[in-house]
Structure formats: C-alpha cells, structure tokens
Amino acid sequence: MNGYLGKILRIDLTNQKIKEEKINPKDAEMFMGGQGLASKILYDELPADVKGLDPENKLVFMTGPLTGIVSSKFEAVTKSPLSKFLGDANSGGFWGPELRFAGYDGLILEGAVPEPKKKNSVYITIFDNDVEIRNAKQAKIWGKSIEKTVTQIKKIHNDPKIKIAAIGPAGENLVRYANIMTDYRALGRCGMGAVMGSKGVKAIAIRGINKNAIPVADPDKVINIITTLNENVMADVSTMGFSMAGTPVNVIVSHSMGDLPVKYWRKGVFNIKKIDGQAILDINIKAPTCYACPIHCHRYIKLDSMNYVGKGPEYETIGAFGSLLMIDELEPIVEANKLCNDLGMDTISCGSSIGFAMEAFERGIITEEEIGMDLTWGNAESMIKLVNMIAKRDGFGDVLAEGVMRAGEKIGKGAADFAQHVKGMETPMHDPRALQGLGLHYATEPSGARHSNAHNLITYELPNIASPQLGIKKIIKRDVAEGKAEIVKKVQDYSVVVASYVVCGFASVGKSIITHLDAYNAIVGKEYTIDDILTIGERISNIRRALNIKLGATASDDTLPKRLTAEPVDEGGSKGIVSKLDVMLPKYYEIRDWDPESGKPSKAKLESLGLKKIAKDLWG
Amino acid sequence: MNGYLGKILRIDLTNQKIKEEKINPKDAEMFMGGQGLASKILYDELPADVKGLDPENKLVFMTGPLTGIVSSKFEAVTKSPLSKFLGDANSGGFWGPELRFAGYDGLILEGAVPEPKKKNSVYITIFDNDVEIRNAKQAKIWGKSIEKTVTQIKKIHNDPKIKIAAIGPAGENLVRYANIMTDYRALGRCGMGAVMGSKGVKAIAIRGINKNAIPVADPDKVINIITTLNENVMADVSTMGFSMAGTPVNVIVSHSMGDLPVKYWRKGVFNIKKIDGQAILDINIKAPTCYACPIHCHRYIKLDSMNYVGKGPEYETIGAFGSLLMIDELEPIVEANKLCNDLGMDTISCGSSIGFAMEAFERGIITEEEIGMDLTWGNAESMIKLVNMIAKRDGFGDVLAEGVMRAGEKIGKGAADFAQHVKGMETPMHDPRALQGLGLHYATEPSGARHSNAHNLITYELPNIASPQLGIKKIIKRDVAEGKAEIVKKVQDYSVVVASYVVCGFASVGKSIITHLDAYNAIVGKEYTIDDILTIGERISNIRRALNIKLGATASDDTLPKRLTAEPVDEGGSKGIVSKLDVMLPKYYEIRDWDPESGKPSKAKLESLGLKKIAKDLWG
C-alpha cells in the first residue's frame, strides 16, 4: 500500500451537498499534495474571472503524504480576496493530522450559503466518516470570537479533543486579510478567513480516531527515519534558536542586518530592547508543540503589567505592530496580537495597513478630523482602536480592512504610491534591501510578498549559509544580487515541495532536507533523488504560475514597491542599499524559461515537466 | 517478529575471547532490558564476594526494547567499586542506538587484561558484526584524555561517525568514581570508568549501519506512537524547562525550596545569581540532542571571560562544584566540569569529595601542611587543583579518589561521621530534608544515594505534582513524610521500568508514561497495562534488592547520613526540617514485604513475582 494522498471531501455550500472523491493517482504522484495538489485542482476548476469572495471561488484544504506522520502541517489554497491572484497559507497545530485520522486527505469548500448569512451560516463537523453541515446560528457561534467559538463547539459535542479551524468576526465581515485560526496556529495570510466567511462557514470541527488510517509503503523504514529526523531537525542553529526562544529570537538578528522594517520601511534602526527575543523569554511560561514536532517554537507568556496570560507574539507580529509603527513597548503588541487571534486577522497585513495609514497621516493625506483619531507614529492607543475597527469594518477601519492596495486607491491623493505590497499582498517583516534574493522572491512568488514560501531563502541569506543538500554550494552574501536568480529558483522549487510534502519550513533545513526525502520515499514507496524532488518542485512552481496566468497575471505583476528598489534607508545594516530587482529578474526569467513579457512559462518548459494540457491552454 | 532483546556480546578480556550469545527469551520478557535484564545476568553470574575492581567483576552494557526507536538511552550495571553493592548508570547520546544498529542489544565485559596495563590495555571495535579487541598502546590512546582518545580512534578508522564510549586518565587510575564518557553524555555514577579501567579497556567504538536490525512487532502502530510521543513529552512543564534552558533551569527552583545543598549540606541559602539557569542561557550557543529526543537538554556555552567554547555544566555539576563548596562564580565551575569531562570523572562524587575535604579542613582534621594547599570554603583555585590531583591520584588527591566513605576511614579523627553518602555513594544535589520521599529513596535504592533512579520522584515532590498515569492521585507536600512510602515504592518500580525500557527519565513524565507503554506494547506485541508494567517494575526492584543481598547488604545499610536526619539548616526553603526516615522506612518495608532485619524480600513476595529460584537462594 503506497502512501500517496487518496481521498478528499467536497462540500458544496450552495446546495448543502457533501461528496467523497478519489484523488487522481497520477495527480497525487505529479503534485505530491498540499500546495502542489491543491493548485492543480484549482487550475482545473476555477473560472478565469473568479473573484476571491465569489461563491464560484473554491477553498481547498490539503494535507500531504507526510502530514500526521512526521508533520503537523497542511495547506489552504484559493483565489485570494486580498492579492490579485492565487493565495495560499499553511498551518501547524493538530487540525491537519486530525483530518487524516478521520480518513480524509483534503477538503474542498465551494459555493456559498444563501443570504442572510447571519441566519444561514454553518459549521461543518467531520467525526470520522460522519460528515455534517450544521447551523451556526443555532449553535450560537456566528458573530463570536475564535475562543468562544471553539469553546462552544467542544461543549455542544461534548469532546475537548475536537480540532477546530474557525473564523472570527473579521472573517464574517470579509476583512480581506481575515485568517482562519487552528488551535494556537493560523492559516494566516492571503485572506483565507474572508473566503470561508464569504461561503458562510464559521468553523470546521474534526475528530478522527483512526491513526492507522494513514497508509505508508514501508513502516519499518519510516520508524527509523522518524527517530533520526528529530536529531537532524534539532541540529540546525535556526531550529535551536526557535526551540529555545521562539520566533522572536529573530528580532535581534534581523534588526542587526537591517532586515527588520522600521517606520513603514523608511528607517533602519529601532529601539528593540523591550520587544526582542530576550523580552519574550523573560516572561515565557509555556512552549507548546505542534503535532510530531520537536521544535516547539510557539510561546505562551505571562505579562504581569497587563495581567495577561496567553499567546505571545511571533517575530512577524512584533515587526508589524512594533518597529513598523515605531511602537517600542511590549504591551500594545501583545494586546494587538491577542485581538487579531481572537477576531481572526493576519497580524502582518493588519499591522502593515495601520503603518500605511500612519504614513498617510504624517503626509496629511488623511487627517484627525476625517478618521477620528490621531495617527502619529508610535500611537499605541490608536493602533489598538484601529485593530478593533478593522475587524468590525467600523468607520476608517472599513477602508483599512481592504488591505493597502485597495485602501491606497480608495484614499487617493497619491497614497497608492507608497502602499507597500506585491500583487496586493502586504510585505512581511523581512526587508529585500537587506536580503537581495528575498526581493526577487517577493516579486515572483505567485501569492505576492510572502516569507513562508521561501523560508529557506531567508535562512540562507541571513547568515550566508549555503545548502549542500540542495546543491547550493557557494556562500552568497545577502546584499549581493549577482548569482541570486539561480539560488532563488532552486529555493522556490524546494519551498513548494516543503509546502506539498507538507512539512514545516522551520524543520526543513540542513540535514533534515535529506531525511524528509527519505521519509517521502519510505511513505510512497519510491526512490526519488533530490534532483527528482526539485523537478517535482519546478512542476509545482510552474502550475502555480500557470494558475496565476489563468487568473490574469503577466510579467508586469512581478514587481516590488518603489520604496524597496529606489529609496534606501540611511542607517543600520542595509544602509544605502536598494533591491536590485532589475538585475535579477531578467536572469530569473531566463533560468525559469518564462517569457519576459507575458510572464508565461514556455511551451517547452511546460511540456518537459509533463504539463502538456497546460502548455496547450497557455500557448494553443 | 517481536521486539524483545535477543543478542548480546560477551568479551572475556583475560582470554581475549569474543562470543555472541542469545538472551534467554523468558528473561527478556520478565526483565525487559537495560537495568532489569542486566541485574538478572549479574545476579546469576557474579560471585557473592566479588569486589568492584576484581577481574571476576563484570560490566554489563544493556540497551532496551525502546533504544534506537524512541530512545537514545542504555544502561550499564556492575558491582560498584565506589558503593558497597550494585552500581548502575545510564547514558543518552548515540552509543546505545549504534550498538543496536550493529546488531547487538548488549555487551558484557569480563576478566581483565594481564598487567602491565599500560602495555596490554585494549580498545574494542564493533563495526557491525565485525568485533575486534585491539591494542590501546599501539593506538596511542592509553593515558590520553577523552577528547584525544575519541579523535584518535576516529582518525585510525577513518570514520567520523564512529560512536565511542571511553574512559579517561581517571578510569585508568581506578579513581572510584571515574566515569565512561559517551559523546557529550556520560555513564556518570557508581565508578563505571574504574571498572572498565580495571579490565584494561580504554574504549568501545561502534559503527552500526543497519537501522533495520531492530525488530518491532507492529511497525504501523510504532510510527503513530512516535509521532504522538514528541507532543506528549514536550507538553510537560519540566521538559519544557529543560528544553529551553537545560538542567541548570533547576538551580533557581531547587534553591528556593531548600533543595540545593550549600556548604556541604550545612546551609540553606546561597548567592546563585551568577550560576543559575539564566546565567547559562545568557552564554548558550548550542543545544545538541540525544538520538530521537525532542528535548535537547544539553548545553554548549561560550564564556568569553575564559575564552571557552564547549560543554556547559549541568545542574548537578553546578551544585557539586558551586553551592556545595561555596563557589558562586561560573568560571571555576565550567573549568572543573571541563576537566571532569576530559579526565573522565563523575562531577557529583568529585565535587562532593572536595566538599568533604573542605569541611575536614575547616574542622582542622586536615591541615594546609599535610595536604599542601588551603581548602577554605570557596577556594576555587584549590578546587581546580584537586580535580587534577584526584584524576592522577597525586598526593591528597589519592585519598579523595577513594570517595568520601573510604576517605573518611583513611583520614580518621571522626571524619567518617560527616561524610555524606549512602552505601558509599556520594549524595547528589537534591536535599532529602526538602524532599522527604527522596530521602526514603536515597536510603533504599540498591546503588545508594541516587537521583537518576527516581527522577519522577523529584519531579512529583518539587512542585507537588501528582501522577494520574501511575495512579498517584493525591498531591503530597514535599516536606511531609506520611504517605510517602507508598508513593516512593510506586515511583521506584516505575523508575526501574524507565531504566529497563530504556528511556530517559526527563521524557517519561505525564502523558508520555502512557505513550511509552504504548510503544513497548507495539514493539514487543503485547497488551500490558500500567499495572502489569508496575508489576514488572516491582520484579526488577526485587531482583536488584536480591543482588544487593547476595553482595552482602542488609537492612542496616538502608540509612541516610546523620546530617540529613538530625541536623536541620537554619534558613531557606527547608529551614528547620530533617528527613523523617524513621517514620517512612518501617512502612516502606511493610509495603515492599521486605524483612525489616535482614532486608530480604519475603519468600512469598519473590514467588509472587515469579522469582522462585531467588526465593530459594535467599530463604532455602
């Protein structure tokens, strides 16, 4: 019995129909699972003109062959309501494994409940193979915070072990960067929560008790690989840091390299003393794990000054609500983080939208009279107020709930010119002026400015670490553009493999790259080499690109905000440097064999990757 | 194919003979592996009057059914040259799994090379099933430090992946608490290194490449258990602390409870600011793992003031070279730790021997003229000097190399009265006045005052944590003696299971107690309950007791040093409290069904545990 993905659920909200489907074995082999397989399904099924919040949009949750065995991770892919094209997010925790234990490798949501949503909204229960669509109003969860929703569902079904993916008020209100919360983790970016909200689905609750439901080809081999995996995962300096102090350990490293954005990408140095990894470590009380993971990168904190015990902010959140807004105290960051987790919003896009508004305020484009508050840099009180207003789409919050691309257009007066995003996706908290390769990735990644589809790239660029495992043998300086195109292509191709296995980027570094491959081979019963795997990755990169092309993307969408290519900061680790995207991009197209005008993968490239139908779709 | 232990190596040093042997399947089932099975072998084979350093003594290295699968651990058991009866030690790292990958579950060393050792000493290589005894002098390793020995062996055989267990100069010189170093871990206590040295074995080097050599009954189940195990292991607050800051995290906790010994067990409060967990965390650069473990409790440090990069001291070492000796600076502790690791000595017994000497010095029993140095409390320079002298058995170091029991007798003048040990084994860095149950354990544990065979006890007593998994439902206060006998018996019986599975005590807390049982069942193909397992544990406790009886122990050996039962400290968390051993011990014998005079397990008890032959040996 091989361990390829086999069975998915398709739930049609319009007609309240539940269907079990077999995954095409050829697709499972060609696209692995997770991001690869979900992208293939969406390429086949999405209309070219679909909008993110249309009932015709589909939201695909997909695990991978490694999920529930050596990994906690799963993926969600959709037409993003925030970025212009495809959107994806991944989450750890326990929901993905639980879906597999219930007997399903994936789940497609399509259609939408009829209006009014408040009355007709639903939640889905998957208790092993007993799948039901239930009324969310009767369950008294529509309108509720994530925490209340989760508590209520566990109470109704009298089982504290149910794993729940849920949206909060932000998702119900179609905030374009609403997220889906899963345990203490999240499907964070690209507005997954808004898509789920647009379909009228408040939550998906799973209980699967059959751990033996997951097939593997060679169980003995898998055992031996698992036991070595921990060792290899923990041997890397980056995982060690995350394990000891969580992602906030990055604050001091990134800041020293000029990688931590300050004052909405205009400054290079900030007072990080009260918001860095040590500050979090000092108040750390618990470090919970995701399923099967030795790293335990997440942090619970006890902050006496706020009388707060709960989730601590991640690195990205500290950037987005801290340095980006010139806020150097921990309390408001923790408060904003708590609100976002409970209201169901991506902290990166939320903080970025507020940063964008602060710059507009400084420039006088928006005024205190218009928006009802002072938005001077560092005004933490207004920041907290705005987080609440965005989730409820109250007043000026309604504008910022659209994300910076659309907010810039709505505000006018040149505001769009300094909105920091790629393809509509707010730039995460790593600066492409400090990390040249990352800039090329931001520009070319189908879902826009993302750090999760290029984790290894950040790792390799920050300390100039090569990756012998991936055949990246030369150490490349982070601020050098030359030679980066080759590396970015390779790292992207491996990153989509990570997102299709599906495993965690944090765990897929150094030696564990080989161990993950060993695990994949033992699970599916093959003997792939790293080169084979990178070819599968290239195939996945190309189908994601093809899906974007289908949705209207061209090479002109592969850009960076002007600030990053033309406006250097005047101090810190990336002082005086801008992204040399113009140097890297032509080389990148050449290596990718993508057409530099239409942006389309060449016919030959697509055919060589076994994507003949797509070659025909794109080129006739 | 079940996963019980099956094959061991027997190496006779006197005759230079190597033999493969099958383990009696009945013994493997009754005694599991590790400490249980090794104790059974020694009970059968050791002469009653054997001494620790006699050629007739045997040194048994034994893995367990879980070693190399979910665990890194293995055990060594012998007649201790330090304590009066049996001695055991366990080690993590990679050596135990490697032995299993080479195809062997255990290894018995017996006999001894002929004198002179310097010329005839050997090292053993196990390269899969190619086992050889090689000359250590020719290899230029006899006389060398651990580090040089390891480097040299890897160089000779041109393989950096060889796993090596080696003794240092202290083991060669028969220091009674010499250890055996394995990677960065150690078989620390009971003088294992002296036994190996007495046989003329400098090192055992292993390379096993067949991970599939380890049999398991139900591989699919094992996979699922492994993936859950990490989660359960990391869910416990104690593992989380060890994972984040290493064992030094205990310094502050133990100190606040009056559990950290100060001034050779006479004070309750100390200046721990520069030697606590935070101090180690501040200079922590790396946290390497043992095989298959998510905790990574070990620490490498970078201490600029010493220009030092290397292993950091564990909690026990900080106690033994720090508070015990009134040394409150990190540098001398790090230096002493480095010396012990390189010379191959147990830090606990070494520090304790020096503490004993400092008290003798204070009392005027030994003088500067006699020993050639000042031994005032806190004299770090003399402490370092003594560590070196002990390993070489130079001058007064020769006396302290005997351990405090024998040194007390040699020094005379009443020194033996304040020597802190049980059955000859120096008391580790947890105070039985703070933890009443632990005192009962120190007194009754066959190998003497030990913390490793009762890890769970320390955990349960320190924060008053109950263990629903073991059926310990009531929270018991640490300073209360009543009701402790039942708990100590149960925790001891489970601890020897931990040492026979063999798994790590740090990983075997809370929910993972059940997960380890699940793993054992899936590996050996049984359906044991916790009660079954505790019965096996009781059997192992009783065969260890029987071995001690055979070696001459009686109930009169179940004592504590007078200081702990009669001399309270005057400040700190255990101010005014003494160990109420007299309250606990009679109840303990009753529960154990052990004769309170001879100390022998009753005939009925032995027979009920399936130990009929032993019942006959002991009672006729």
Coordinates of N, CA, C and O in Angstrom, one line a residue, chain B residues 10 61 171-172 274 288 294 411 483 490 508:
Chain B
R10 N 29.7 -11.2 24.5 CA 30.4 -11.4 25.8 C 31.9 -11.4 25.4 O 32.4 -12.1 24.6
F61 N 26.7 -3.8 29.7 CA 26.1 -2.7 29.0 C 24.8 -3.2 28.4 O 24.9 -4.3 27.7
G171 N 39.8 6.9 34.9 CA 39.4 5.5 34.8 C 40.6 4.6 34.8 O 40.6 3.5 35.5
E172 N 41.6 5.0 34.1 CA 42.9 4.2 34.1 C 43.5 4.1 35.5 O 44.0 3.1 35.9
K274 N 25.0 34.2 39.7 CA 25.9 34.0 38.5 C 26.0 32.6 38.1 O 26.8 32.3 37.2
P288 N 22.6 20.6 21.7 CA 22.6 19.3 21.0 C 21.6 18.3 21.6 O 21.4 18.3 22.8
P294 N 13.4 15.1 21.5 CA 13.0 16.4 21.2 C 13.4 17.4 22.2 O 13.3 18.6 22.1
I411 N 41.3 9.1 56.6 CA 41.7 10.3 57.3 C 41.5 10.1 58.8 O 42.3 10.5 59.6
G483 N 2.6 9.0 54.3 CA 2.0 8.7 53.0 C 3.1 8.5 51.8 O 2.8 8.2 50.7
K490 N 6.0 3.0 44.5 CA 5.5 3.0 43.1 C 6.4 3.7 42.1 O 6.7 3.3 41.0
S508 N 10.0 10.8 30.4 CA 9.0 9.9 30.9 C 8.1 10.5 32.0 O 8.1 9.9 33.1

